[in-house]
Amino acid sequence: MITADEIRSLIAAGLPCDHLEVGGDGRHWNAVVVSPAFEGKRLIQRHQMVYATLGQRIHDDTVHALSMKTLTPAEWQAAQRR
């Protein structure tokens, strides 16, 4: 079984992250990923970028479900002010 720390490490190794949170129950996961790499990208492209960091773990069902919020640093800053 994969852990939140392992998922966090995989995402951080594949994307530059200004902020990264991962939680879940061992099968269903949620993440907040803040990355400058998301600038100019549509939501689906951002999610694809995160899924790509997980590679085979998505395809072999090690990570069964991942719900995510993908934000640019500016979007994250704006959300923190609310």
Backbone as a chain_set.jsonl record, in Angstrom:
{"seq": "MITADEIRSLIAAGLPCDHLEVGGDGRHWNAVVVSPAFEGKRLIQRHQMVYATLGQRIHDDTVHALSMKTLTPAEWQAAQRR", "coords": {"N": [[0.848, -1.177, 0.0], [0.497, 2.23, -0.753], [1.721, 5.281, 0.688], [0.754, 8.543, 2.012], [3.01, 10.155, 2.216], [4.697, 8.986, 0.317], [3.28, 9.468, -2.049], [3.305, 12.259, -2.008], [6.071, 12.679, -2.269], [6.536, 11.623, -4.843], [5.016, 13.362, -6.469], [6.285, 15.801, -5.885], [8.814, 15.25, -6.887], [8.343, 15.225, -9.572], [7.202, 17.636, -10.292], [7.719, 21.157, -9.914], [6.947, 22.418, -6.838], [5.285, 24.868, -4.98], [3.679, 24.603, -2.856], [2.341, 21.759, -1.255], [0.031, 19.392, -0.412], [-1.041, 16.264, 0.777], [-3.453, 13.848, 1.423], [-5.445, 11.137, 2.737], [-7.056, 7.877, 2.697], [-5.565, 5.628, 2.217], [-6.403, 4.399, -0.048], [-8.157, 6.087, -1.413], [-7.409, 9.323, -2.324], [-6.507, 12.766, -1.69], [-5.335, 15.877, -2.903], [-3.589, 18.972, -2.712], [-2.053, 20.931, -4.922], [0.312, 23.256, -5.65], [1.799, 24.94, -8.141], [4.195, 26.618, -10.193], [4.397, 25.582, -12.702], [1.875, 25.208, -13.654], [0.99, 27.523, -14.796], [-0.847, 29.13, -17.302], [-2.037, 26.777, -18.111], [-4.823, 24.624, -18.774], [-7.381, 23.226, -16.615], [-7.66, 20.406, -16.975], [-5.206, 19.819, -18.168], [-3.465, 20.426, -16.09], [-4.196, 18.484, -14.203], [-3.471, 16.196, -15.633], [-0.721, 16.559, -15.657], [-0.092, 16.155, -12.958], [-1.013, 13.497, -12.615], [0.82, 12.267, -14.323], [3.156, 12.335, -12.815], [2.754, 10.306, -11.06], [2.778, 8.076, -12.545], [3.069, 4.661, -13.222], [1.72, 3.882, -10.952], [-0.825, 4.903, -11.023], [-1.884, 3.543, -13.198], [-1.707, 0.835, -12.435], [-3.438, 0.72, -10.374], [-2.542, 1.21, -7.798], [-2.731, 3.719, -6.736], [-5.824, 4.416, -6.362], [-7.835, 6.42, -6.517], [-7.637, 9.888, -6.981], [-8.333, 12.945, -5.872], [-8.012, 16.3, -6.684], [-6.807, 19.65, -6.152], [-5.503, 21.986, -8.199], [-3.348, 24.57, -8.431], [-1.984, 27.738, -9.466], [0.794, 29.658, -8.171], [-0.136, 32.339, -7.837], [-2.923, 31.997, -7.841], [-3.164, 30.436, -5.56], [-2.268, 32.235, -3.583], [-4.339, 34.163, -3.77], [-6.509, 32.596, -2.946], [-5.82, 32.15, -0.303], [-6.258, 34.585, 0.851], [-8.952, 34.807, 1.105]], "CA": [[0.0, 0.0, 0.0], [1.251, 3.479, -0.85], [1.414, 6.238, 1.757], [0.661, 9.958, 1.625], [4.376, 10.668, 2.05], [5.208, 8.493, -0.96], [2.601, 10.224, -3.111], [3.855, 13.615, -1.931], [7.432, 12.624, -2.825], [6.444, 11.413, -6.294], [4.549, 14.601, -7.094], [7.343, 16.808, -5.726], [9.94, 14.897, -7.759], [7.971, 15.446, -10.963], [6.725, 19.014, -10.512], [8.158, 22.135, -8.922], [5.776, 22.751, -6.016], [5.4, 25.89, -3.951], [2.904, 24.075, -1.732], [1.856, 20.433, -1.595], [-0.626, 18.651, 0.668], [-1.631, 14.998, 0.344], [-4.109, 13.105, 2.494], [-6.334, 10.101, 2.247], [-7.304, 6.708, 3.533], [-4.803, 4.49, 1.741], [-6.94, 4.003, -1.354], [-8.698, 7.318, -1.995], [-6.484, 10.38, -1.936], [-6.776, 14.147, -2.1], [-4.092, 16.655, -2.937], [-3.54, 20.377, -3.113], [-0.752, 21.091, -5.578], [0.538, 24.624, -6.105], [3.014, 24.877, -8.953], [4.32, 27.578, -11.281], [4.277, 24.847, -13.964], [0.476, 25.242, -14.068], [0.697, 28.8, -15.459], [-1.309, 29.037, -18.677], [-2.578, 25.449, -18.397], [-6.217, 24.356, -18.418], [-7.525, 22.32, -15.486], [-7.379, 19.026, -17.39], [-3.761, 19.714, -18.381], [-2.853, 20.412, -14.76], [-4.423, 17.161, -13.623], [-2.636, 15.261, -16.379], [0.655, 16.748, -15.198], [0.033, 15.491, -11.656], [-1.117, 12.053, -12.867], [2.066, 11.819, -14.948], [4.169, 12.136, -11.774], [2.442, 9.057, -10.362], [3.135, 7.029, -13.496], [2.481, 3.321, -13.192], [0.881, 3.707, -9.762], [-2.198, 5.181, -11.452], [-2.294, 2.492, -14.135], [-1.851, -0.478, -11.784], [-4.446, 0.9, -9.317], [-1.953, 1.448, -6.479], [-3.469, 4.927, -6.373], [-7.13, 4.147, -6.976], [-8.537, 7.67, -6.81], [-6.949, 11.088, -6.516], [-9.045, 14.194, -6.05], [-6.979, 17.32, -6.497], [-6.906, 21.07, -6.466], [-4.242, 22.367, -8.828], [-3.346, 26.024, -8.454], [-0.742, 28.475, -9.664], [1.102, 30.411, -6.95], [-1.018, 33.511, -7.714], [-4.243, 31.492, -7.453], [-3.036, 30.005, -4.157], [-2.24, 33.451, -2.769], [-5.686, 34.734, -3.77], [-7.361, 31.715, -2.144], [-5.439, 32.314, 1.108], [-6.779, 35.879, 1.323], [-10.413, 34.727, 1.282]], "C": [[0.892, 1.239, 0.0], [0.816, 4.435, 0.262], [1.316, 7.659, 1.201], [2.05, 10.54, 1.394], [4.976, 10.217, 0.718], [4.576, 9.241, -2.133], [3.148, 11.647, -3.166], [5.247, 13.657, -2.565], [7.42, 12.464, -4.34], [6.022, 12.688, -7.013], [5.653, 15.654, -7.049], [8.539, 16.515, -6.627], [9.632, 15.215, -9.217], [7.523, 16.84, -11.307], [7.362, 19.951, -9.5], [6.932, 22.585, -8.137], [6.111, 23.836, -5.004], [4.681, 25.45, -2.681], [2.35, 22.73, -2.172], [1.3, 19.765, -0.349], [-1.198, 17.375, 0.072], [-2.228, 14.315, 1.564], [-4.989, 12.028, 1.897], [-6.391, 8.92, 3.176], [-6.528, 5.463, 3.097], [-5.257, 3.989, 0.381], [-7.469, 5.218, -2.111], [-7.915, 8.489, -1.427], [-6.996, 11.742, -2.371], [-5.464, 14.906, -2.016], [-4.384, 18.102, -3.295], [-2.131, 20.581, -3.644], [-0.67, 22.514, -6.123], [1.868, 24.637, -6.848], [3.033, 25.977, -10.008], [4.213, 26.899, -12.649], [2.841, 24.857, -14.493], [0.096, 26.531, -14.789], [0.292, 28.568, -16.91], [-1.904, 27.697, -19.07], [-4.05, 25.374, -17.982], [-6.244, 23.324, -17.282], [-7.164, 20.881, -15.861], [-5.882, 18.82, -17.619], [-3.017, 19.652, -17.05], [-2.993, 19.039, -14.126], [-3.576, 16.109, -14.326], [-1.18, 15.35, -15.941], [0.878, 16.044, -13.857], [-0.039, 13.973, -11.835], [0.183, 11.509, -13.458], [3.155, 11.576, -13.903], [3.969, 10.816, -11.043], [2.664, 7.834, -11.246], [2.347, 5.746, -13.354], [1.538, 3.129, -12.012], [-0.591, 4.036, -10.041], [-2.702, 4.014, -12.297], [-2.496, 1.139, -13.465], [-2.774, -0.425, -10.571], [-3.854, 0.977, -7.905], [-2.568, 2.713, -5.889], [-4.804, 4.813, -7.1], [-7.843, 5.427, -7.39], [-7.758, 8.833, -6.207], [-7.785, 12.3, -6.888], [-8.042, 15.31, -5.809], [-7.451, 18.728, -6.822], [-5.535, 21.445, -7.0], [-4.268, 23.869, -9.064], [-1.97, 26.569, -8.825], [-0.427, 29.186, -8.352], [0.192, 31.628, -6.758], [-2.423, 33.09, -7.285], [-4.249, 31.055, -5.987], [-3.039, 31.215, -3.226], [-3.624, 34.081, -2.655], [-6.622, 33.899, -2.894], [-7.061, 31.869, -0.653], [-6.004, 33.605, 1.703], [-8.279, 35.829, 1.605], [-10.801, 34.308, 2.658]], "O": [[1.919, 1.276, 0.678], [-0.328, 4.392, 0.715], [1.737, 7.937, 0.079], [2.244, 11.333, 0.472], [5.685, 10.983, 0.065], [5.26, 9.601, -3.091], [3.421, 12.173, -4.245], [5.557, 14.58, -3.318], [8.207, 13.101, -5.04], [6.598, 13.052, -8.039], [5.928, 16.319, -8.048], [9.208, 17.442, -7.082], [10.544, 15.448, -10.01], [7.465, 17.203, -12.482], [7.53, 19.578, -8.339], [5.973, 23.086, -8.727], [7.092, 23.738, -4.267], [5.028, 25.869, -1.577], [1.937, 22.569, -3.32], [2.006, 19.592, 0.644], [-1.774, 17.399, -1.016], [-1.586, 14.216, 2.61], [-5.244, 12.014, 0.693], [-5.855, 8.943, 4.284], [-6.813, 4.361, 3.566], [-4.543, 3.222, -0.266], [-7.246, 5.352, -3.314], [-7.775, 8.632, -0.212], [-7.806, 11.859, -3.29], [-4.607, 14.621, -1.18], [-5.293, 18.408, -4.067], [-1.148, 20.427, -2.92], [-1.483, 22.921, -6.953], [2.922, 24.379, -6.268], [2.016, 26.246, -10.647], [3.965, 27.571, -13.651], [2.616, 24.546, -15.662], [-1.001, 26.629, -15.337], [0.998, 27.892, -17.658], [-2.243, 27.49, -20.235], [-4.466, 25.968, -16.988], [-5.253, 22.641, -17.028], [-6.434, 20.216, -15.126], [-5.349, 17.758, -17.299], [-2.049, 18.905, -16.909], [-2.034, 18.494, -13.58], [-3.023, 15.224, -13.674], [-0.487, 14.335, -15.863], [1.914, 15.414, -13.647], [0.778, 13.243, -11.274], [0.598, 10.4, -13.121], [3.996, 10.696, -14.09], [4.913, 10.27, -10.47], [2.728, 6.705, -10.761], [1.116, 5.748, -13.365], [0.641, 2.289, -12.075], [-1.487, 3.514, -9.379], [-3.83, 3.557, -12.119], [-3.364, 0.371, -13.88], [-2.885, -1.399, -9.827], [-4.58, 0.826, -6.923], [-2.885, 2.77, -4.701], [-4.899, 5.079, -8.298], [-8.392, 5.509, -8.489], [-7.286, 8.764, -5.072], [-7.929, 12.639, -8.063], [-7.297, 15.27, -4.829], [-8.348, 18.953, -7.636], [-4.523, 21.243, -6.329], [-5.109, 24.376, -9.806], [-0.94, 25.957, -8.544], [-1.306, 29.305, -7.499], [-0.212, 31.92, -5.632], [-3.043, 33.756, -6.456], [-5.222, 31.279, -5.267], [-3.728, 31.22, -2.205], [-4.036, 34.487, -1.568], [-7.447, 34.459, -2.171], [-7.963, 31.731, 0.173], [-6.202, 33.702, 2.914], [-8.815, 36.713, 2.272], [-11.989, 34.196, 2.957]]}, "num_chains": 1, "name": "protein.A"}
